[in-house]
Short mmCIF file of C-alpha atoms in Angstrom, two decimals:
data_model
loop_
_atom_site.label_atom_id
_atom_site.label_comp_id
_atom_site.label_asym_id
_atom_site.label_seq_id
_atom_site.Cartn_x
_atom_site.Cartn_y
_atom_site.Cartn_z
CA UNK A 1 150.32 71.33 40.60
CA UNK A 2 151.64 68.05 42.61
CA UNK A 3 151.27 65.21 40.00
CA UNK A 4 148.06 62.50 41.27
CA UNK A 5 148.96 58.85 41.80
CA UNK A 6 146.12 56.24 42.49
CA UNK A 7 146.11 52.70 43.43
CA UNK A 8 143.80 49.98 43.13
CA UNK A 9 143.85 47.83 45.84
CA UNK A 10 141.94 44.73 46.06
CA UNK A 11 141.41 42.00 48.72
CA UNK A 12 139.82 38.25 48.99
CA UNK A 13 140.06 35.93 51.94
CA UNK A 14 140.56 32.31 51.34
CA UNK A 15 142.14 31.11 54.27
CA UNK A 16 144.54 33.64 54.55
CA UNK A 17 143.87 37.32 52.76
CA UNK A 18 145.30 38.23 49.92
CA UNK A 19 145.85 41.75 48.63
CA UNK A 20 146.82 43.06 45.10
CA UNK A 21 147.64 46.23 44.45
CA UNK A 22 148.40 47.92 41.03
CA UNK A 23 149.45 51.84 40.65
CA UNK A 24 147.33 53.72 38.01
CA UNK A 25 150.66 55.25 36.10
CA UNK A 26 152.41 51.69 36.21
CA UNK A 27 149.57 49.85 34.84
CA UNK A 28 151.29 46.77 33.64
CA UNK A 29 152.97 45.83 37.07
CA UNK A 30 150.76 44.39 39.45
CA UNK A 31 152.00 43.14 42.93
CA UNK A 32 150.93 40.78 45.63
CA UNK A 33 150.80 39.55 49.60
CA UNK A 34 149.40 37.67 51.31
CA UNK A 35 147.83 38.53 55.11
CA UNK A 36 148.28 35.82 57.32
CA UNK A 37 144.74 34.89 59.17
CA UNK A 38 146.00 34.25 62.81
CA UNK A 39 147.66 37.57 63.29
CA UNK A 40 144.94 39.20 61.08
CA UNK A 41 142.14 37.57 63.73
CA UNK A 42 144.46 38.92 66.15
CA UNK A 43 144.71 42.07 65.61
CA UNK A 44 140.72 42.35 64.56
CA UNK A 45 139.89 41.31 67.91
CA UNK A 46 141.81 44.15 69.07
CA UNK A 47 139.56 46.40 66.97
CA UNK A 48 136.61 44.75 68.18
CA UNK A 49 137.12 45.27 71.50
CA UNK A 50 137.71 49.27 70.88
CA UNK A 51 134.42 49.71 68.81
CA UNK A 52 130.89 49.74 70.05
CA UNK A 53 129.10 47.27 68.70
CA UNK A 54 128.06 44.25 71.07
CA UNK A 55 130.45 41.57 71.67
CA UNK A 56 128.78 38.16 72.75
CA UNK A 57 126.77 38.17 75.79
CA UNK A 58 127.23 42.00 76.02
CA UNK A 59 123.96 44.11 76.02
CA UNK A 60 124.23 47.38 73.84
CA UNK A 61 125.03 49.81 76.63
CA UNK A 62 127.82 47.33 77.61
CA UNK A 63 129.07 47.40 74.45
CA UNK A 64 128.85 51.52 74.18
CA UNK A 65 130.03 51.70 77.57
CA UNK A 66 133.66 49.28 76.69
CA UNK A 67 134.50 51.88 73.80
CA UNK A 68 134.19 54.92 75.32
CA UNK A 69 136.43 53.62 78.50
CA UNK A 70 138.84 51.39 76.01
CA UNK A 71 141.75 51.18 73.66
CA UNK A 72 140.05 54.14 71.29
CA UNK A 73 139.67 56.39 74.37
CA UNK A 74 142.93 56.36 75.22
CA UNK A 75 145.49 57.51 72.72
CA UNK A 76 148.41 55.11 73.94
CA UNK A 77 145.85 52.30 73.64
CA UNK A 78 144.97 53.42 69.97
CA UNK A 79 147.90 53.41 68.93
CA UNK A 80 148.55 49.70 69.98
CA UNK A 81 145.11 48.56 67.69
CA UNK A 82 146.57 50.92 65.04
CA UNK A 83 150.04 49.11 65.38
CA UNK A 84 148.69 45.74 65.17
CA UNK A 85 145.96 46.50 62.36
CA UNK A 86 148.94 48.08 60.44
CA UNK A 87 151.29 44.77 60.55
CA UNK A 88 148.81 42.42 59.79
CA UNK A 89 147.21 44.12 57.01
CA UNK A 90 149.52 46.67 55.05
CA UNK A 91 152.15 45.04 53.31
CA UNK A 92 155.65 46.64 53.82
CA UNK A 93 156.35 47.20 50.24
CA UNK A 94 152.79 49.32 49.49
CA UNK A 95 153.32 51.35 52.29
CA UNK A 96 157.14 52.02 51.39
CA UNK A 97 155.73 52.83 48.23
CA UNK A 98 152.81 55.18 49.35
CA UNK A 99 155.40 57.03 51.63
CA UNK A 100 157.99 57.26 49.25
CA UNK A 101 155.15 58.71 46.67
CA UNK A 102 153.98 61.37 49.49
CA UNK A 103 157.54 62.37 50.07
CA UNK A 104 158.09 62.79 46.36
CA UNK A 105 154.81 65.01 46.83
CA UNK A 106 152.52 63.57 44.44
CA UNK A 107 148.39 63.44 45.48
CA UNK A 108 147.58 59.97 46.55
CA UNK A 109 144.30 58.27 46.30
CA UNK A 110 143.99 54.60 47.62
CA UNK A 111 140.61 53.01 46.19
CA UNK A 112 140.05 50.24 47.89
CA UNK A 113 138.03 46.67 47.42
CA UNK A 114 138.25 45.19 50.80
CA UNK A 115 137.37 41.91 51.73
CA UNK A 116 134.96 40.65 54.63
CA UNK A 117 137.53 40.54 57.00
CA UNK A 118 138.81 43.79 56.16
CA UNK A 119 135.42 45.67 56.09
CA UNK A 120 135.87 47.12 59.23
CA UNK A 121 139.28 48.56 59.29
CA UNK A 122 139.87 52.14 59.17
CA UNK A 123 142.66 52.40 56.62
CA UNK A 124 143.28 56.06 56.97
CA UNK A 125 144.53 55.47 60.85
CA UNK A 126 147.22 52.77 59.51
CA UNK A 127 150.72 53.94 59.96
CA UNK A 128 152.67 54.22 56.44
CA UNK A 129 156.38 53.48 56.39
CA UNK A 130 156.89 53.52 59.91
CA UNK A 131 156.13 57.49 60.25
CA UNK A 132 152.41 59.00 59.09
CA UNK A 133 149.13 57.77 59.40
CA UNK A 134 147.69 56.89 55.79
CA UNK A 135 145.11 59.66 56.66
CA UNK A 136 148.05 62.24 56.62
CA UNK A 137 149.69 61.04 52.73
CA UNK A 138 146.68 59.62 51.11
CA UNK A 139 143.01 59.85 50.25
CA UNK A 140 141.47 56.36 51.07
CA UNK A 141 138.09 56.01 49.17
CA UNK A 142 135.96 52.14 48.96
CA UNK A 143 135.72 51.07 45.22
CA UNK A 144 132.18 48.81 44.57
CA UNK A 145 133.38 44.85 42.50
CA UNK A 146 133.71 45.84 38.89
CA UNK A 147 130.19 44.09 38.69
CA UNK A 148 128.49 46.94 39.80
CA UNK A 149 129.29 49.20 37.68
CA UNK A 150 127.96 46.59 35.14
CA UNK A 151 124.18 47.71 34.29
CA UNK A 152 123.53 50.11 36.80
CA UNK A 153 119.96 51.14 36.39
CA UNK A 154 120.56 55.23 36.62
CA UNK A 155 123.20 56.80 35.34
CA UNK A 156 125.08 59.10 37.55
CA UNK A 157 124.67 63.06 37.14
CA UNK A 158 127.31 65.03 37.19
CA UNK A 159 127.96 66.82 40.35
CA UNK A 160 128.26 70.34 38.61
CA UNK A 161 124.87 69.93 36.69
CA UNK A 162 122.63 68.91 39.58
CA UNK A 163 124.37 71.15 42.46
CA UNK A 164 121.77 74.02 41.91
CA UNK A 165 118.93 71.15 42.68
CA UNK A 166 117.50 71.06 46.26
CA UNK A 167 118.80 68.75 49.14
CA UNK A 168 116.93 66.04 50.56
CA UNK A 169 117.89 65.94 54.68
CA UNK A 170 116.08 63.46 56.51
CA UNK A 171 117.66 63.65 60.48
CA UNK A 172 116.21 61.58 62.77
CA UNK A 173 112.64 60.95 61.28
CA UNK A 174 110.24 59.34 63.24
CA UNK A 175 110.09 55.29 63.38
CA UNK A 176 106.72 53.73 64.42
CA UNK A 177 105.49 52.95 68.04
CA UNK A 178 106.53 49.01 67.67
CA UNK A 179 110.38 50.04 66.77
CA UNK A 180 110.92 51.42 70.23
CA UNK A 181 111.49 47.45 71.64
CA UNK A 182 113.67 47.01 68.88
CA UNK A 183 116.07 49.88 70.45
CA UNK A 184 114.98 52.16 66.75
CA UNK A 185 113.52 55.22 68.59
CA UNK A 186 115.11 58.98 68.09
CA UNK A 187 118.78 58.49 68.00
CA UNK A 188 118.94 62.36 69.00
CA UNK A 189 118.43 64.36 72.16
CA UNK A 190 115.28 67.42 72.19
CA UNK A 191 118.72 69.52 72.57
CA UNK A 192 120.44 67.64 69.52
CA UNK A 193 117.72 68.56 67.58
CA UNK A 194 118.27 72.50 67.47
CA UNK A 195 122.12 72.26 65.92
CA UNK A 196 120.46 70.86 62.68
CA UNK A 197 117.28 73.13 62.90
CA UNK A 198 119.66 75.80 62.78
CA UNK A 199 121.23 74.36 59.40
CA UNK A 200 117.54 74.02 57.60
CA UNK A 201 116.97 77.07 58.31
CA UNK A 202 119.68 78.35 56.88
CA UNK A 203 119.02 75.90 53.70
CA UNK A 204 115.64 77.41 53.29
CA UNK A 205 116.67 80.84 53.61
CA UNK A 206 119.42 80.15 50.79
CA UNK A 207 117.29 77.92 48.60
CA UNK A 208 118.73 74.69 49.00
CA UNK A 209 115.61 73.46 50.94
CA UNK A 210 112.33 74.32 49.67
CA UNK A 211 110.18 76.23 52.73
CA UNK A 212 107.36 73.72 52.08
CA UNK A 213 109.46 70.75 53.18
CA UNK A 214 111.16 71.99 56.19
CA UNK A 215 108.81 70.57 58.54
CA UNK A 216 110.29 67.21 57.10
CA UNK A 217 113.26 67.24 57.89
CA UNK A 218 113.84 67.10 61.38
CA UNK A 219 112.51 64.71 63.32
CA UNK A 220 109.18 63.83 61.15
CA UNK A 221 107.20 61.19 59.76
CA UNK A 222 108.13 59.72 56.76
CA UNK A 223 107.31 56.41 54.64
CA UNK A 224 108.93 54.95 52.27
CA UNK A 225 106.20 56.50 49.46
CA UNK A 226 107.12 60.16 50.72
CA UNK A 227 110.40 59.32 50.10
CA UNK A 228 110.40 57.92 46.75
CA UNK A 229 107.61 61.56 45.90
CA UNK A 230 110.84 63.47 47.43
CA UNK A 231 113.50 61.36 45.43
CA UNK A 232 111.58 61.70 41.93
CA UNK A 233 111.30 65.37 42.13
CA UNK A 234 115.16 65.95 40.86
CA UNK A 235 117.32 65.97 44.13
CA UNK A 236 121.17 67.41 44.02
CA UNK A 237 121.90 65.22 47.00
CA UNK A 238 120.43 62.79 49.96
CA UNK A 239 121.38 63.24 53.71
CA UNK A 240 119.70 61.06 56.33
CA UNK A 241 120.83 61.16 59.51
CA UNK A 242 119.05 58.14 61.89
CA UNK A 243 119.43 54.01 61.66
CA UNK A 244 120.33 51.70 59.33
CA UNK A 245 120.76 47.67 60.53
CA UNK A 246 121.72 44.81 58.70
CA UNK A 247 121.55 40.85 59.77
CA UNK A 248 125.19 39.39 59.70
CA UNK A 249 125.41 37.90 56.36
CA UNK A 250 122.09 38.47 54.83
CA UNK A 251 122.96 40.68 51.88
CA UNK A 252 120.23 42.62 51.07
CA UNK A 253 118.63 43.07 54.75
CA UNK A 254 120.53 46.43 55.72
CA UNK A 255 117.80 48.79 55.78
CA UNK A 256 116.54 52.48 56.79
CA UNK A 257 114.43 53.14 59.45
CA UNK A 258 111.70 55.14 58.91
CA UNK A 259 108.12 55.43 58.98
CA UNK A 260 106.68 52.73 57.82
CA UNK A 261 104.54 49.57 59.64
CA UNK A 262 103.29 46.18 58.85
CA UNK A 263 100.42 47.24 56.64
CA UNK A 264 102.92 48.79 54.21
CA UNK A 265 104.26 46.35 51.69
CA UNK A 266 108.03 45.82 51.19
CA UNK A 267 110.23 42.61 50.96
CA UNK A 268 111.67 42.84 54.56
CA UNK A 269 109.90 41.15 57.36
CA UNK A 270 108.48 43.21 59.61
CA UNK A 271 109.69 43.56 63.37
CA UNK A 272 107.29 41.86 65.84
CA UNK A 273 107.45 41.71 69.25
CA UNK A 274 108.19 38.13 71.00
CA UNK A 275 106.27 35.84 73.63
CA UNK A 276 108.48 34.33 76.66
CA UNK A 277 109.38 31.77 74.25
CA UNK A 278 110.29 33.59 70.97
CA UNK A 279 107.63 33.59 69.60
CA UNK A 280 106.36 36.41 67.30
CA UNK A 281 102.97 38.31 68.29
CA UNK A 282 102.30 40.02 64.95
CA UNK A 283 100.18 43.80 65.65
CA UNK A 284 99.26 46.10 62.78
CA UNK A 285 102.03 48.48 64.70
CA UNK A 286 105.10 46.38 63.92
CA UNK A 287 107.38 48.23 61.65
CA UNK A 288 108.70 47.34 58.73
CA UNK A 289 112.37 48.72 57.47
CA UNK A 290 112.76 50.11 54.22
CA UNK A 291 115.81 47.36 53.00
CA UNK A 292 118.11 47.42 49.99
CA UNK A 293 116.28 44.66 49.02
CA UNK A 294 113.50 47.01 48.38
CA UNK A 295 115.48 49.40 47.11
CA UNK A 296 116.91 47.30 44.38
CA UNK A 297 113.47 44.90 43.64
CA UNK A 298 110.84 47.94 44.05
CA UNK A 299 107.02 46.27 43.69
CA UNK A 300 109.24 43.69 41.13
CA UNK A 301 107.70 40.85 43.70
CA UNK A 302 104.71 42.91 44.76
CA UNK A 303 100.95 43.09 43.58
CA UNK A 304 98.94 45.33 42.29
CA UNK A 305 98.22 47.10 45.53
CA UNK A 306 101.74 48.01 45.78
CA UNK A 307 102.36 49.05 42.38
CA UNK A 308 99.26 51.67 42.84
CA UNK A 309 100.97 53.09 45.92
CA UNK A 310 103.87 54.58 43.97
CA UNK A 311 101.00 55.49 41.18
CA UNK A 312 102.03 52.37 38.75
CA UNK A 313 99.66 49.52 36.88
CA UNK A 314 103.11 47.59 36.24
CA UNK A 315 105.71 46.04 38.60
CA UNK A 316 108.16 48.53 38.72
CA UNK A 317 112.05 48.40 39.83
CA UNK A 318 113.15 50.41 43.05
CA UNK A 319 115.87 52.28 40.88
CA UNK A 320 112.49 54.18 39.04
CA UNK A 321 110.82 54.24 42.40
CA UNK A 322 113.56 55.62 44.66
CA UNK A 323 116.37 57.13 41.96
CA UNK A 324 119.18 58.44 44.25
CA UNK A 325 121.00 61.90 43.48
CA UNK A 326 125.22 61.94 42.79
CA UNK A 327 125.58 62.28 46.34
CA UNK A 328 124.11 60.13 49.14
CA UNK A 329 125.31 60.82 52.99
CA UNK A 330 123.94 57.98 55.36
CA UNK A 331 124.97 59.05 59.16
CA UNK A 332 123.69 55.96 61.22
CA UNK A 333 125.23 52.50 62.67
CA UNK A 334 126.85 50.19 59.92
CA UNK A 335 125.40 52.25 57.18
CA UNK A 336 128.14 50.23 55.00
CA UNK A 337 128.03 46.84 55.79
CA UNK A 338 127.92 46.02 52.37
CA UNK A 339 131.97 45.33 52.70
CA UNK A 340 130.90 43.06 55.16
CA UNK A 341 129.65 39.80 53.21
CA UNK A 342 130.95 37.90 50.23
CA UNK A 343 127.70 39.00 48.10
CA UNK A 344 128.75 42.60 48.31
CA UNK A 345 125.21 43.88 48.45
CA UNK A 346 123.94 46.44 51.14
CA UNK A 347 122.70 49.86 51.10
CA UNK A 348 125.44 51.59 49.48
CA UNK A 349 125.43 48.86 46.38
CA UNK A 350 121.64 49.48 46.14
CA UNK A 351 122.07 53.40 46.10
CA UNK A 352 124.82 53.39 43.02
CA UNK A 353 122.67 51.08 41.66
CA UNK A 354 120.23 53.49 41.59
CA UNK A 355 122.10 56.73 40.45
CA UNK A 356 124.76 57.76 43.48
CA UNK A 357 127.95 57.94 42.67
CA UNK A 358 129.24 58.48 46.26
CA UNK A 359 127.81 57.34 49.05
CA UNK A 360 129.56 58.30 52.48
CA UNK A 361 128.52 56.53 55.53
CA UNK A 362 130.21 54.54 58.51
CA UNK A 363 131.83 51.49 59.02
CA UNK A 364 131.00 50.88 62.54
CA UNK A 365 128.45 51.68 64.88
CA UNK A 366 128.45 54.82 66.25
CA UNK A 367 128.18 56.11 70.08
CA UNK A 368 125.47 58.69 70.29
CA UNK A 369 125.53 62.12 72.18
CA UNK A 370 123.48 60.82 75.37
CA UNK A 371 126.73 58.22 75.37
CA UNK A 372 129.35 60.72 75.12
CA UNK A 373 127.81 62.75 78.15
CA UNK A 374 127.46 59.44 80.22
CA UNK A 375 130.56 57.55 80.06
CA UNK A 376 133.15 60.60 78.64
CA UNK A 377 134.71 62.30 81.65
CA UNK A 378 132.71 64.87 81.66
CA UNK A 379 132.69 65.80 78.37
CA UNK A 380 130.28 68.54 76.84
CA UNK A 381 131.23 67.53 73.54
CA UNK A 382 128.68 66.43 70.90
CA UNK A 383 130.81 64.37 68.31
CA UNK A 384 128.10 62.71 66.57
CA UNK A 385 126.43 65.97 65.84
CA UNK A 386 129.45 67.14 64.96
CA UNK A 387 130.06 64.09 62.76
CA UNK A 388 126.58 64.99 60.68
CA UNK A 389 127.26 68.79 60.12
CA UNK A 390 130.51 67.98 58.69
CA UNK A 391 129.58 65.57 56.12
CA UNK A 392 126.28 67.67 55.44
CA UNK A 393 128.42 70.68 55.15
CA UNK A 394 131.23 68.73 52.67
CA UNK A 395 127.87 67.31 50.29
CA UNK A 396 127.56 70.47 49.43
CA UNK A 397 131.07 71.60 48.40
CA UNK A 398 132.88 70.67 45.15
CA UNK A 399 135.66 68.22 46.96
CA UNK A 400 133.86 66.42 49.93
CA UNK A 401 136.07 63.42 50.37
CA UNK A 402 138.89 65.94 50.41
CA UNK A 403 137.05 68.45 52.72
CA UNK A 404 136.34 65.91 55.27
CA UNK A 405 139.98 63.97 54.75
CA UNK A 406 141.23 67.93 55.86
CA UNK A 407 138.47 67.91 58.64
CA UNK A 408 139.69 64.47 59.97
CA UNK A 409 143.60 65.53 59.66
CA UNK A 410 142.51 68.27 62.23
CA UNK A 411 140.68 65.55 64.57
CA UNK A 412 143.73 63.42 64.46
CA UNK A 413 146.18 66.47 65.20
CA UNK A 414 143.65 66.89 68.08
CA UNK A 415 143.41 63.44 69.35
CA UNK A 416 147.68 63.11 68.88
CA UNK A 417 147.78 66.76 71.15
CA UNK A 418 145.02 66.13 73.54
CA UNK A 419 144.02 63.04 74.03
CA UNK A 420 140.33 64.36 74.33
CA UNK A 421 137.92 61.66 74.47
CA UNK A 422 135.62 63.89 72.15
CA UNK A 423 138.22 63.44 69.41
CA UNK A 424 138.39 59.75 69.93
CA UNK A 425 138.79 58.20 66.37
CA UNK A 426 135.73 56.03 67.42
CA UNK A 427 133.20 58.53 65.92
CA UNK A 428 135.59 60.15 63.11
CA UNK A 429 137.34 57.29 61.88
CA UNK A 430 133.97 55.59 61.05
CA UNK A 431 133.48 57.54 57.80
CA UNK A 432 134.12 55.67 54.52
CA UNK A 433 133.37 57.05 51.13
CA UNK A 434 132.29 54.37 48.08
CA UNK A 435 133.04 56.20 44.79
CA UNK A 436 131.53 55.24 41.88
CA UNK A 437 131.25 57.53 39.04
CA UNK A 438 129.69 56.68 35.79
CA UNK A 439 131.65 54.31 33.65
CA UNK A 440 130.75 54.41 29.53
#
């Protein structure tokens, strides 16, 4: 068996970025660069420009619209972000280093603190020693602050004692009337729909879904109480599949989107509709997400009204009210944003917090189906689905960062041969994996 190497990487802006990076085996060396901001800024604006999310001015279909007709649908174009994003942020003598380790054919795992300004690079597309992409030599996984791992409210089970547990899949599930303005309706197509009820259905003929709950999981109503009923009743594993948003640097306000309005108490403000002039017109419809605030505080802040909800008398913390499985999947826009402020606190933090120790979810936003059919060339393709199954279908295996590293390897091959814009990094590149296990 090929011999493991890992190495902790670790970034903090100040000006410039600096990165530190110290190999598991070699514990008493550690080594240091520093990443210049103007060509950093540089090259992120590069990146910007290939991903979906709205630049200023842009509406959201503009912003959908420049990705799937930019640099990351075009594979010569790609590789010129990928270029750029690999000189300004991997230092030469880590990726010598990494290559000369793969070469020597030892099992390389990356784990990675980034930075703000690195949040939102895909480290597995960078090119190592002038020859691979780090997705081709290493595993790449997102290691929480240290501080974390300090106190965390639930201990972590171990995989291979909770597997036999049911799953808890939540796809697409139902937002309230008033979340349609805020662009939070079904992130699926009716035909969408049918690739994952054919995957329930097989979980409920196998077991892993109880029969009871299958008319939850696709597409239904549910509140934040139903959730935190499903959570308590001894889960192997969480997959939701639907939106998550976040305000730019508010820590804490990255939240799910599910069923839940105005009348239901929670720490995020709801979302209102606005007059010609901005201002809010509060209705009893207005949703309210379900934040990592909230998942964090629980009724903590609340009164008695919202204590008896959950069937407390007491205040009680949202580790006890929502306790999270070993294995969280969140499938949705900037599910890990957490990366993205200097208070490294999101939905991710909250759910390790709480009991996960690995939460996989995306770094960017991600182009739907109805996208993919509109401004591909004609493609028939369905890459977010496709994005879903796979990370559904690794949860339940014993190595999912490795399954969906091999799944990815494929993509790339794909993308490198074809140039297909339904292989376009922009949906499969978007995974990151936060790994977390219990520390005594």
């Amino acid at each position: 068996m090929n011999a493991s190497a890992e190495v902790l990487v670790r970034a903090v802006d100040a000006g410039d970025t600096y990165l530190s990076w110290r190999w598991l085996d070699r514990p008493e060396r550690c080594e240091c660069a520093v990443v210049p901001a103007d060509p950093l800024e540089r090259a992120l604006d590069l990146l910007r420009a290939a991903l979906p999310a709205r630049l200023t001015g842009e509406s959201g279909g503009q912003g959908v619209e420049r990705a799937l007709t930019g640099a990351f649908a075009d594979r010569d174009g790609e590789l010129r972000v990928v270029e750029a994003l690999t000189a300004a942020v991997l230092p030469i003598a880590l990726s010598v280093q990494i290559g000369q380790r793969a070469r020597d054919g030892e099992r390389i795992c990356v784990r990675l603190t980034p930075s703000v300004r690195l949040s939102s690079v895909p480290w597995d597309l960078l090119i190592v020693d002038g020859l691979h992409r780090m997705l081709d030599v290493a595993e790449v996984v997102y290691e929480p602050p240290a501080a974390v791992h300090a106190g965390r409210a639930n201990r972590p089970s171990e995989w291979s004692a909770v597997a036999h547990r049911p799953a808890l899949v939540l796809i697409d599930p139902q937002t309230p009337a008033g979340a349609e303005i805020h662009n939070l309706g079904p992130v699926l197509g009716p035909g969408d729909h049918a690739d994952f009820r054919d995957l329930v259905a097989s979980y409920v003929t196998t077991g892993r879904i109880p029969a009871s709950e299958r008319g939850r999981c696709i597409g239904a109503r549910v509140s934040r109480r139903d959730l935190a009923t499903a959570l308590r009743s001894e889960r192997s594993r969480l997959f939701y599949f639907g939106h998550v948003s976040a305000a730019v640097d508010e820590p804490g306000s990255a939240a799910l989107h599910i069923h839940d309005t105005r009348n239901t108490w929670g720490m995020a403000q709801p979302l209102a509709r606005t007059d010609a002039d901005g201002n809010p017109m509060p209705s009893a419809g207005d949703h309210r997400p379900l934040a990592a605030v909230d998942l964090l505080l629980g009724t903590l802040a609340g009164d008695s009204a919202a204590h008896r909800v959950y069937g407390h008398t007491e205040p009680q913390p949202g580790a006890r009210l929502w306790p999270m499985p070993p294995r969280v999947a969140l499938i949705a826009c900037e599910g890990g944003v957490d990366y993205r402020s200097a208070e490294t606190f999101g939905l991710v933090v909250a759910m390790v917090n709480a009991g996960a120790a690995l939460v996989t979810t995306t770094r960017w936003t991600l182009p739907t189906n109805r996208a993919f059919a509109e401004f591909g060339p004609g493609t028939a393709a369905k890459p977010t689905t496709e994005l879903g199954l796979r990370v559904d279908r690794a949860h339940e295996g014993l190595d999912p960062v490795g399954d969906l590293r091999a799944w990815q390897r494929r993509c790339l091959q794909r993308w490198q041969a074809v140039g297909d814009i339904a292989d376009s990094p922009l949906v499969w590149a978007s995974l990151s994996h936060t790994v977390a296990p219990w520390r005594p």
